[in-house]
mmCIF file of C-alpha atoms in Angstrom:
data_model
loop_
_atom_site.group_PDB
_atom_site.id
_atom_site.type_symbol
_atom_site.label_atom_id
_atom_site.label_comp_id
_atom_site.label_asym_id
_atom_site.label_seq_id
_atom_site.Cartn_x
_atom_site.Cartn_y
_atom_site.Cartn_z
ATOM 1 C CA UNK E 1069 64.084 -102.893 -36.854
ATOM 2 C CA UNK E 1070 60.728 -102.170 -35.854
ATOM 3 C CA UNK E 1071 59.075 -99.288 -37.790
ATOM 4 C CA UNK E 1072 56.092 -97.524 -36.112
ATOM 5 C CA UNK E 1073 54.994 -95.692 -39.158
ATOM 6 C CA UNK E 1074 54.437 -97.395 -42.767
ATOM 7 C CA UNK E 1075 55.007 -93.953 -44.726
ATOM 8 C CA UNK E 1076 56.368 -90.341 -44.101
ATOM 9 C CA UNK E 1077 55.639 -88.447 -46.610
ATOM 10 C CA UNK E 1078 57.732 -85.035 -47.087
ATOM 11 C CA UNK E 1079 56.511 -82.041 -49.432
ATOM 12 C CA UNK E 1080 54.646 -79.069 -49.913
ATOM 13 C CA UNK E 1081 52.059 -77.983 -47.221
ATOM 14 C CA UNK E 1082 49.049 -76.596 -48.990
ATOM 15 C CA UNK E 1083 45.150 -75.792 -48.600
ATOM 16 C CA UNK E 1084 43.844 -76.588 -52.048
ATOM 17 C CA UNK E 1085 40.983 -74.158 -53.126
ATOM 18 C CA UNK E 1086 39.323 -76.736 -55.864
ATOM 19 C CA UNK E 1087 36.291 -75.107 -58.549
ATOM 20 C CA UNK E 1088 35.440 -76.066 -61.770
ATOM 21 C CA UNK E 1089 35.602 -73.951 -64.611
ATOM 22 C CA UNK E 1090 34.744 -73.822 -68.460
ATOM 23 C CA UNK E 1091 37.802 -74.008 -71.136
ATOM 24 C CA UNK E 1092 37.600 -70.455 -71.460
ATOM 25 C CA UNK E 1093 38.542 -69.503 -68.345
ATOM 26 C CA UNK E 1094 42.305 -71.471 -68.911
ATOM 27 C CA UNK E 1095 42.237 -69.232 -72.081
ATOM 28 C CA UNK E 1096 41.850 -66.202 -70.502
ATOM 29 C CA UNK E 1097 44.999 -66.352 -67.905
ATOM 30 C CA UNK E 1098 46.631 -68.816 -70.647
ATOM 31 C CA UNK E 1099 46.863 -71.751 -68.842
ATOM 32 C CA UNK E 1100 48.195 -74.998 -69.873
ATOM 33 C CA UNK E 1101 45.547 -77.505 -68.858
ATOM 34 C CA UNK E 1102 46.445 -80.567 -67.183
ATOM 35 C CA UNK E 1103 49.416 -79.252 -65.309
ATOM 36 C CA UNK E 1104 50.974 -77.403 -62.575
ATOM 37 C CA UNK E 1105 52.646 -73.650 -62.182
ATOM 38 C CA UNK E 1106 53.778 -71.753 -59.673
ATOM 39 C CA UNK E 1107 52.103 -68.076 -59.465
ATOM 40 C CA UNK E 1108 53.281 -64.960 -57.381
ATOM 41 C CA UNK E 1109 50.216 -63.450 -54.932
ATOM 42 C CA UNK E 1110 49.279 -61.178 -57.518
ATOM 43 C CA UNK E 1111 48.496 -63.529 -60.251
ATOM 44 C CA UNK E 1112 46.913 -66.156 -57.505
ATOM 45 C CA UNK E 1113 44.373 -62.989 -56.473
ATOM 46 C CA UNK E 1114 43.053 -62.203 -59.973
ATOM 47 C CA UNK E 1115 42.935 -66.193 -60.762
ATOM 48 C CA UNK E 1116 40.619 -65.905 -57.117
ATOM 49 C CA UNK E 1117 38.627 -63.527 -58.289
ATOM 50 C CA UNK E 1118 37.151 -65.083 -61.062
ATOM 51 C CA UNK E 1119 36.982 -68.856 -59.765
ATOM 52 C CA UNK E 1120 33.778 -69.842 -59.055
ATOM 53 C CA UNK E 1121 32.633 -71.657 -55.717
ATOM 54 C CA UNK E 1122 34.961 -73.464 -54.377
ATOM 55 C CA UNK E 1123 35.669 -76.530 -52.165
ATOM 56 C CA UNK E 1124 39.166 -75.875 -50.050
ATOM 57 C CA UNK E 1125 40.829 -78.620 -47.832
ATOM 58 C CA UNK E 1126 44.607 -79.211 -46.866
ATOM 59 C CA UNK E 1127 46.432 -80.414 -49.578
ATOM 60 C CA UNK E 1128 49.722 -81.142 -51.373
ATOM 61 C CA UNK E 1129 50.932 -84.037 -53.410
ATOM 62 C CA UNK E 1130 52.643 -86.272 -50.327
ATOM 63 C CA UNK E 1131 50.093 -84.928 -48.168
ATOM 64 C CA UNK E 1132 47.433 -86.478 -50.222
ATOM 65 C CA UNK E 1133 49.653 -89.339 -50.588
ATOM 66 C CA UNK E 1134 49.687 -89.775 -46.687
ATOM 67 C CA UNK E 1135 45.943 -89.285 -46.475
ATOM 68 C CA UNK E 1136 45.116 -92.295 -48.881
ATOM 69 C CA UNK E 1137 47.785 -94.473 -46.990
ATOM 70 C CA UNK E 1138 45.659 -93.557 -43.766
ATOM 71 C CA UNK E 1139 42.153 -94.245 -45.355
ATOM 72 C CA UNK E 1140 43.487 -97.635 -46.111
ATOM 73 C CA UNK E 1141 44.308 -98.456 -42.532
ATOM 74 C CA UNK E 1142 47.931 -97.995 -42.863
ATOM 75 C CA UNK E 1143 50.192 -95.939 -40.404
ATOM 76 C CA UNK E 1144 51.538 -92.446 -42.168
ATOM 77 C CA UNK E 1145 53.117 -89.031 -41.165
ATOM 78 C CA UNK E 1146 53.303 -86.178 -43.117
ATOM 79 C CA UNK E 1147 56.243 -83.593 -42.801
ATOM 80 C CA UNK E 1148 55.613 -79.977 -44.269
ATOM 81 C CA UNK E 1149 56.112 -76.193 -43.457
ATOM 82 C CA UNK E 1150 53.444 -73.583 -42.492
ATOM 83 C CA UNK E 1151 52.847 -70.482 -41.769
ATOM 84 C CA UNK E 1152 51.493 -68.638 -38.558
ATOM 85 C CA UNK E 1153 47.937 -68.008 -39.837
ATOM 86 C CA UNK E 1154 44.858 -69.325 -40.024
ATOM 87 C CA UNK E 1155 45.602 -71.499 -42.938
ATOM 88 C CA UNK E 1156 48.369 -73.248 -41.077
ATOM 89 C CA UNK E 1157 45.405 -74.154 -38.460
ATOM 90 C CA UNK E 1158 43.153 -75.695 -40.623
ATOM 91 C CA UNK E 1159 45.854 -77.463 -42.181
ATOM 92 C CA UNK E 1160 47.174 -79.052 -39.207
ATOM 93 C CA UNK E 1161 43.507 -79.836 -38.106
ATOM 94 C CA UNK E 1162 42.312 -81.230 -41.544
ATOM 95 C CA UNK E 1163 45.536 -83.478 -41.725
ATOM 96 C CA UNK E 1164 45.365 -85.250 -38.560
ATOM 97 C CA UNK E 1165 41.711 -85.321 -39.160
ATOM 98 C CA UNK E 1166 42.352 -87.943 -41.829
ATOM 99 C CA UNK E 1167 44.814 -89.895 -39.462
ATOM 100 C CA UNK E 1168 47.714 -89.155 -40.024
ATOM 101 C CA UNK E 1169 50.852 -87.756 -37.897
ATOM 102 C CA UNK E 1170 51.888 -84.255 -38.736
ATOM 103 C CA UNK E 1171 55.257 -83.608 -38.238
ATOM 104 C CA UNK E 1172 55.018 -79.547 -39.167
ATOM 105 C CA UNK E 1173 57.689 -76.711 -39.189
ATOM 106 C CA UNK E 1174 56.304 -73.359 -38.711
ATOM 107 C CA UNK E 1175 57.550 -70.820 -40.624
ATOM 108 C CA UNK E 1176 58.619 -67.349 -38.050
ATOM 109 C CA UNK E 1177 59.224 -64.869 -41.041
ATOM 110 C CA UNK E 1178 55.814 -63.958 -41.767
ATOM 111 C CA UNK E 1179 55.304 -66.267 -45.035
ATOM 112 C CA UNK E 1180 51.683 -67.009 -45.273
ATOM 113 C CA UNK E 1181 50.844 -71.017 -45.718
ATOM 114 C CA UNK E 1182 50.788 -72.074 -49.135
ATOM 115 C CA UNK E 1183 47.785 -73.070 -51.336
ATOM 116 C CA UNK E 1184 46.624 -74.007 -54.680
ATOM 117 C CA UNK E 1185 43.803 -72.787 -56.982
ATOM 118 C CA UNK E 1186 43.034 -76.187 -58.839
ATOM 119 C CA UNK E 1187 40.630 -75.673 -61.905
ATOM 120 C CA UNK E 1188 38.528 -78.710 -62.968
ATOM 121 C CA UNK E 1189 37.609 -78.441 -66.766
ATOM 122 C CA UNK E 1190 34.620 -80.916 -67.717
ATOM 123 C CA UNK E 1191 36.290 -83.074 -68.698
ATOM 124 C CA UNK E 1192 37.884 -84.059 -65.877
ATOM 125 C CA UNK E 1193 41.241 -82.467 -66.236
ATOM 126 C CA UNK E 1194 42.660 -80.070 -63.747
ATOM 127 C CA UNK E 1195 45.055 -76.831 -63.661
ATOM 128 C CA UNK E 1196 46.832 -76.172 -60.593
ATOM 129 C CA UNK E 1197 48.255 -72.923 -60.048
ATOM 130 C CA UNK E 1198 49.985 -73.154 -56.826
ATOM 131 C CA UNK E 1199 51.306 -69.868 -54.864
ATOM 132 C CA UNK E 1200 53.879 -71.790 -52.667
ATOM 133 C CA UNK E 1201 54.483 -69.475 -49.449
ATOM 134 C CA UNK E 1202 56.245 -71.061 -46.551
ATOM 135 C CA UNK E 1203 55.608 -74.290 -47.851
ATOM 136 C CA UNK E 1204 58.963 -73.439 -50.260
ATOM 137 C CA UNK E 1205 61.106 -72.649 -47.289
ATOM 138 C CA UNK E 1206 60.896 -76.118 -46.047
ATOM 139 C CA UNK E 1207 65.482 -76.871 -45.741
ATOM 140 C CA UNK E 1208 67.563 -79.183 -44.025
ATOM 141 C CA UNK E 1209 66.980 -77.905 -40.548
ATOM 142 C CA UNK E 1210 63.186 -78.991 -40.705
ATOM 143 C CA UNK E 1211 63.949 -82.460 -40.975
ATOM 144 C CA UNK E 1212 62.735 -84.875 -37.934
ATOM 145 C CA UNK E 1213 65.832 -87.845 -37.840
ATOM 146 C CA UNK E 1214 63.591 -89.625 -35.406
ATOM 147 C CA UNK E 1215 60.015 -89.696 -37.858
ATOM 148 C CA UNK E 1216 62.265 -90.590 -40.674
ATOM 149 C CA UNK E 1217 63.906 -93.259 -38.979
ATOM 150 C CA UNK E 1218 60.271 -94.365 -37.300
ATOM 151 C CA UNK E 1219 59.192 -95.137 -41.149
ATOM 152 C CA UNK E 1220 59.603 -97.965 -43.491
ATOM 153 C CA UNK E 1221 59.267 -95.784 -46.313
ATOM 154 C CA UNK E 1222 60.157 -91.953 -46.859
ATOM 155 C CA UNK E 1223 58.203 -90.676 -49.716
ATOM 156 C CA UNK E 1224 58.949 -87.327 -51.354
ATOM 157 C CA UNK E 1225 57.389 -85.425 -53.694
ATOM 158 C CA UNK E 1226 59.460 -83.604 -56.583
ATOM 159 C CA UNK E 1227 57.389 -80.271 -56.823
ATOM 160 C CA UNK E 1228 59.469 -79.339 -53.460
ATOM 161 C CA UNK E 1229 62.740 -79.689 -55.711
ATOM 162 C CA UNK E 1230 62.396 -76.484 -56.935
ATOM 163 C CA UNK E 1231 64.357 -74.448 -53.946
ATOM 164 C CA UNK E 1232 67.935 -75.102 -53.362
ATOM 165 C CA UNK E 1233 67.349 -75.252 -49.434
ATOM 166 C CA UNK E 1234 64.502 -78.354 -49.626
ATOM 167 C CA UNK E 1235 66.500 -79.871 -52.436
ATOM 168 C CA UNK E 1236 69.484 -80.303 -49.952
ATOM 169 C CA UNK E 1237 67.174 -81.395 -47.294
ATOM 170 C CA UNK E 1238 65.943 -84.046 -49.820
ATOM 171 C CA UNK E 1239 69.819 -85.614 -50.217
ATOM 172 C CA UNK E 1240 70.110 -85.164 -46.593
ATOM 173 C CA UNK E 1241 66.613 -87.178 -45.984
ATOM 174 C CA UNK E 1242 68.118 -89.877 -48.305
ATOM 175 C CA UNK E 1243 71.244 -90.526 -46.239
ATOM 176 C CA UNK E 1244 69.330 -90.019 -42.568
ATOM 177 C CA UNK E 1245 66.983 -92.915 -44.161
ATOM 178 C CA UNK E 1246 69.287 -95.263 -45.624
ATOM 179 C CA UNK E 1247 71.519 -95.222 -42.387
ATOM 180 C CA UNK E 1248 68.366 -95.974 -40.323
ATOM 181 C CA UNK E 1249 67.023 -98.991 -42.565
ATOM 182 C CA UNK E 1250 64.306 -96.761 -44.283
ATOM 183 C CA UNK E 1251 63.614 -96.936 -47.862
ATOM 184 C CA UNK E 1252 63.312 -93.679 -49.729
ATOM 185 C CA UNK E 1253 60.819 -93.126 -52.215
ATOM 186 C CA UNK E 1254 60.414 -90.515 -55.006
ATOM 187 C CA UNK E 1255 57.530 -88.688 -57.265
ATOM 188 C CA UNK E 1256 58.189 -86.852 -60.458
ATOM 189 C CA UNK E 1257 55.120 -85.024 -59.926
ATOM 190 C CA UNK E 1258 54.700 -82.999 -62.862
ATOM 191 C CA UNK E 1259 56.639 -82.843 -66.774
ATOM 192 C CA UNK E 1260 57.750 -79.138 -66.202
ATOM 193 C CA UNK E 1261 58.986 -79.936 -63.080
ATOM 194 C CA UNK E 1262 60.772 -82.734 -64.396
ATOM 195 C CA UNK E 1263 61.957 -80.095 -67.674
ATOM 196 C CA UNK E 1264 63.422 -78.075 -64.964
ATOM 197 C CA UNK E 1265 64.980 -80.291 -62.945
ATOM 198 C CA UNK E 1266 65.880 -83.736 -65.492
ATOM 199 C CA UNK E 1267 69.960 -83.803 -64.167
ATOM 200 C CA UNK E 1268 69.445 -82.897 -61.093
ATOM 201 C CA UNK E 1269 66.295 -85.421 -60.308
ATOM 202 C CA UNK E 1270 68.485 -88.511 -62.465
ATOM 203 C CA UNK E 1271 71.161 -87.363 -59.749
ATOM 204 C CA UNK E 1272 69.099 -87.658 -56.729
ATOM 205 C CA UNK E 1273 67.434 -90.920 -58.277
ATOM 206 C CA UNK E 1274 70.950 -92.658 -59.294
ATOM 207 C CA UNK E 1275 72.071 -91.597 -55.483
ATOM 208 C CA UNK E 1276 69.687 -91.791 -53.418
ATOM 209 C CA UNK E 1277 66.246 -92.683 -54.540
ATOM 210 C CA UNK E 1278 64.997 -97.089 -53.759
ATOM 211 C CA UNK E 1279 61.806 -96.116 -55.421
ATOM 212 C CA UNK E 1280 60.629 -93.923 -58.296
ATOM 213 C CA UNK E 1281 57.101 -92.746 -59.352
ATOM 214 C CA UNK E 1282 56.135 -91.664 -62.111
ATOM 215 C CA UNK E 1283 53.391 -91.235 -65.335
ATOM 216 C CA UNK E 1284 54.335 -91.940 -68.939
ATOM 217 C CA UNK E 1285 54.401 -87.905 -69.496
ATOM 218 C CA UNK E 1286 57.168 -87.515 -66.903
ATOM 219 C CA UNK E 1287 58.897 -90.886 -67.702
ATOM 220 C CA UNK E 1288 59.367 -89.498 -71.575
ATOM 221 C CA UNK E 1289 60.347 -85.992 -69.821
ATOM 222 C CA UNK E 1290 63.031 -87.915 -68.054
ATOM 223 C CA UNK E 1291 64.694 -89.318 -71.211
ATOM 224 C CA UNK E 1292 63.922 -87.036 -73.963
ATOM 225 C CA UNK E 1293 63.632 -88.561 -77.193
ATOM 226 C CA UNK E 1294 63.039 -92.213 -75.825
ATOM 227 C CA UNK E 1295 60.438 -94.249 -76.964
ATOM 228 C CA UNK E 1296 58.525 -95.609 -73.506
ATOM 229 C CA UNK E 1297 60.416 -98.609 -73.722
ATOM 230 C CA UNK E 1298 63.421 -97.273 -74.194
ATOM 231 C CA UNK E 1299 62.471 -94.498 -71.040
ATOM 232 C CA UNK E 1300 61.594 -97.734 -69.028
ATOM 233 C CA UNK E 1301 64.969 -99.521 -69.586
ATOM 234 C CA UNK E 1302 66.686 -96.275 -68.392
ATOM 235 C CA UNK E 1303 64.962 -96.016 -65.394
ATOM 236 C CA UNK E 1304 65.182 -99.719 -64.404
ATOM 237 C CA UNK E 1305 69.089 -99.047 -64.727
ATOM 238 C CA UNK E 1306 68.757 -96.011 -62.236
ATOM 239 C CA UNK E 1307 66.789 -97.421 -59.415
ATOM 240 C CA UNK E 1308 65.691 -100.560 -57.967
ATOM 241 C CA UNK E 1309 62.412 -100.192 -58.186
ATOM 242 C CA UNK E 1310 59.590 -98.365 -60.386
ATOM 243 C CA UNK E 1311 56.121 -98.069 -60.523
ATOM 244 C CA UNK E 1312 54.995 -96.224 -64.181
ATOM 245 C CA UNK E 1313 51.468 -95.252 -64.111
ATOM 246 C CA UNK E 1314 49.813 -94.805 -68.192
ATOM 247 C CA UNK E 1315 46.173 -93.238 -67.236
ATOM 248 C CA UNK E 1316 44.103 -95.848 -68.795
ATOM 249 C CA UNK E 1317 46.607 -98.053 -69.913
ATOM 250 C CA UNK E 1318 47.092 -98.946 -66.456
ATOM 251 C CA UNK E 1319 50.887 -99.480 -64.635
ATOM 252 C CA UNK E 1320 53.852 -100.715 -65.225
ATOM 253 C CA UNK E 1321 56.152 -101.922 -62.463
ATOM 254 C CA UNK E 1322 59.824 -102.345 -63.030
ATOM 255 C CA UNK E 1323 61.955 -103.804 -60.598
ATOM 256 C CA UNK E 1324 65.597 -105.725 -61.565
ATOM 257 C CA UNK E 1325 64.389 -107.941 -64.658
ATOM 258 C CA UNK E 1326 61.324 -108.218 -63.608
ATOM 259 C CA UNK E 1327 58.189 -106.075 -65.078
ATOM 260 C CA UNK E 1328 54.530 -106.393 -63.874
ATOM 261 C CA UNK E 1329 52.075 -104.874 -65.764
ATOM 262 C CA UNK E 1330 48.622 -104.444 -64.288
ATOM 263 C CA UNK E 1331 45.430 -102.918 -66.026
ATOM 264 C CA UNK E 1332 43.661 -99.556 -65.176
ATOM 265 C CA UNK E 1333 40.012 -100.147 -63.025
ATOM 266 C CA UNK E 1334 37.448 -99.063 -65.242
ATOM 267 C CA UNK E 1335 35.201 -96.222 -64.229
ATOM 268 C CA UNK E 1336 31.624 -95.064 -65.496
ATOM 269 C CA UNK E 1337 32.994 -91.353 -65.532
ATOM 270 C CA UNK E 1338 35.874 -89.521 -64.860
ATOM 271 C CA UNK E 1339 34.783 -86.662 -62.943
ATOM 272 C CA UNK E 1340 38.153 -85.113 -61.862
ATOM 273 C CA UNK E 1341 41.627 -86.342 -62.308
ATOM 274 C CA UNK E 1342 43.026 -84.295 -59.054
ATOM 275 C CA UNK E 1343 44.976 -86.821 -56.983
ATOM 276 C CA UNK E 1344 44.816 -89.672 -59.554
ATOM 277 C CA UNK E 1345 48.927 -90.029 -59.098
ATOM 278 C CA UNK E 1346 48.972 -89.065 -55.162
ATOM 279 C CA UNK E 1347 46.474 -92.022 -54.961
ATOM 280 C CA UNK E 1348 48.029 -94.529 -56.847
ATOM 281 C CA UNK E 1349 51.019 -93.842 -54.729
ATOM 282 C CA UNK E 1350 49.129 -94.465 -51.606
ATOM 283 C CA UNK E 1351 47.700 -97.796 -52.635
ATOM 284 C CA UNK E 1352 51.279 -98.964 -53.740
ATOM 285 C CA UNK E 1353 53.435 -97.685 -51.124
ATOM 286 C CA UNK E 1354 50.383 -98.891 -48.243
ATOM 287 C CA UNK E 1355 51.071 -102.727 -50.093
ATOM 288 C CA UNK E 1356 54.492 -102.265 -50.454
ATOM 289 C CA UNK E 1357 54.944 -101.465 -46.854
ATOM 290 C CA UNK E 1358 53.008 -103.885 -45.233
ATOM 291 C CA UNK E 1359 54.243 -106.958 -47.265
ATOM 292 C CA UNK E 1360 52.220 -107.394 -50.378
ATOM 293 C CA UNK E 1361 53.188 -108.985 -54.185
ATOM 294 C CA UNK E 1362 54.644 -106.324 -56.674
ATOM 295 C CA UNK E 1363 51.611 -106.797 -58.665
ATOM 296 C CA UNK E 1364 48.717 -106.617 -55.274
ATOM 297 C CA UNK E 1365 50.752 -103.203 -54.545
ATOM 298 C CA UNK E 1366 49.651 -101.831 -58.140
ATOM 299 C CA UNK E 1367 45.942 -103.099 -58.119
ATOM 300 C CA UNK E 1368 45.562 -101.579 -54.816
ATOM 301 C CA UNK E 1369 47.427 -98.485 -56.244
ATOM 302 C CA UNK E 1370 45.015 -98.509 -59.209
ATOM 303 C CA UNK E 1371 42.543 -99.263 -57.363
ATOM 304 C CA UNK E 1372 42.689 -96.121 -55.158
ATOM 305 C CA UNK E 1373 43.348 -94.008 -58.191
ATOM 306 C CA UNK E 1374 39.929 -94.949 -59.995
ATOM 307 C CA UNK E 1375 38.402 -94.111 -56.905
ATOM 308 C CA UNK E 1376 39.297 -90.602 -56.302
ATOM 309 C CA UNK E 1377 38.900 -89.527 -59.890
ATOM 310 C CA UNK E 1378 35.436 -90.138 -59.560
ATOM 311 C CA UNK E 1379 34.719 -87.410 -57.316
ATOM 312 C CA UNK E 1380 36.246 -83.958 -56.522
ATOM 313 C CA UNK E 1381 38.918 -83.348 -55.332
ATOM 314 C CA UNK E 1382 42.281 -85.682 -54.439
ATOM 315 C CA UNK E 1383 40.919 -87.339 -51.154
ATOM 316 C CA UNK E 1384 39.226 -90.173 -50.742
ATOM 317 C CA UNK E 1385 35.629 -89.308 -49.416
ATOM 318 C CA UNK E 1386 34.528 -93.136 -48.323
ATOM 319 C CA UNK E 1387 37.318 -95.236 -46.497
ATOM 320 C CA UNK E 1388 39.542 -96.981 -48.949
ATOM 321 C CA UNK E 1389 40.127 -100.011 -46.851
ATOM 322 C CA UNK E 1390 36.703 -101.251 -47.234
ATOM 323 C CA UNK E 1391 37.010 -100.777 -51.029
ATOM 324 C CA UNK E 1392 40.275 -102.624 -51.050
ATOM 325 C CA UNK E 1393 38.619 -104.938 -49.169
ATOM 326 C CA UNK E 1394 35.496 -105.285 -51.257
ATOM 327 C CA UNK E 1395 37.923 -106.605 -54.192
ATOM 328 C CA UNK E 1396 39.978 -108.845 -51.810
ATOM 329 C CA UNK E 1397 43.477 -106.531 -52.043
ATOM 330 C CA UNK E 1398 43.664 -106.199 -48.328
#
């Protein structure tokens, strides 16, 4: 079956507001560095008032991945829900400007477009504070079956698993995808997210998912008490393909009895870890959807991740296709 999209991402449609800060600001708001938490509108307003100069851009984990795929020269689409406000228009314009097709749904209840306040400490770690707004209202009714059928791979973000209607949409997306010859990929997104939905994640992976993305902390959260090797054995038994990132240790790819280990790409300085996992997934999915072998997929992923963490923000600031070509990967 001919596919017009390499990848369709489904996830939170958010506007990212990114600012550098000192550790003291995290302490002031009792924030756990390097994690994502959901905030109320009141909490978001209070935190925003204490943030310094910020950069604003369309964001969301799966949307960042799709932008990375487009930067590599791939054909990507993104589906998510926005409000009916100026942030909705900004999100749609920004995601399209990256070369990603936008299959957006608009919330008619007055719920605003979601936003994520991202604090970057001097060590490059990012702490995310998200008011989901309309992004959390995504449901099965918002699925675009034609867009799913048009994609070689549908990529779902674990962050969207929280609301029950969105969770139901995930299972429905899996049914549509497999009926149309489309693979389903799923990222665990965050250790806290795994803790909230451990059994639900495992059920979804076993029943619907072809490809799992996780970092080491997320994988170990999925299988509490397991060593890394034991957790790898468990995820290997529950899905066809898993890509596990380990920061400076590189990544491990598991498919059947095959294990592929690829080192991280060395960088001069970590500036901002925002988007590292998203861009690794972008490179890997681009490679996989264009017929590359697993080692090459992982190398493209590692290169894309290394690029994004040397800058502020989760989107590449220069074309990834040229970068990958310079390394002989595409």
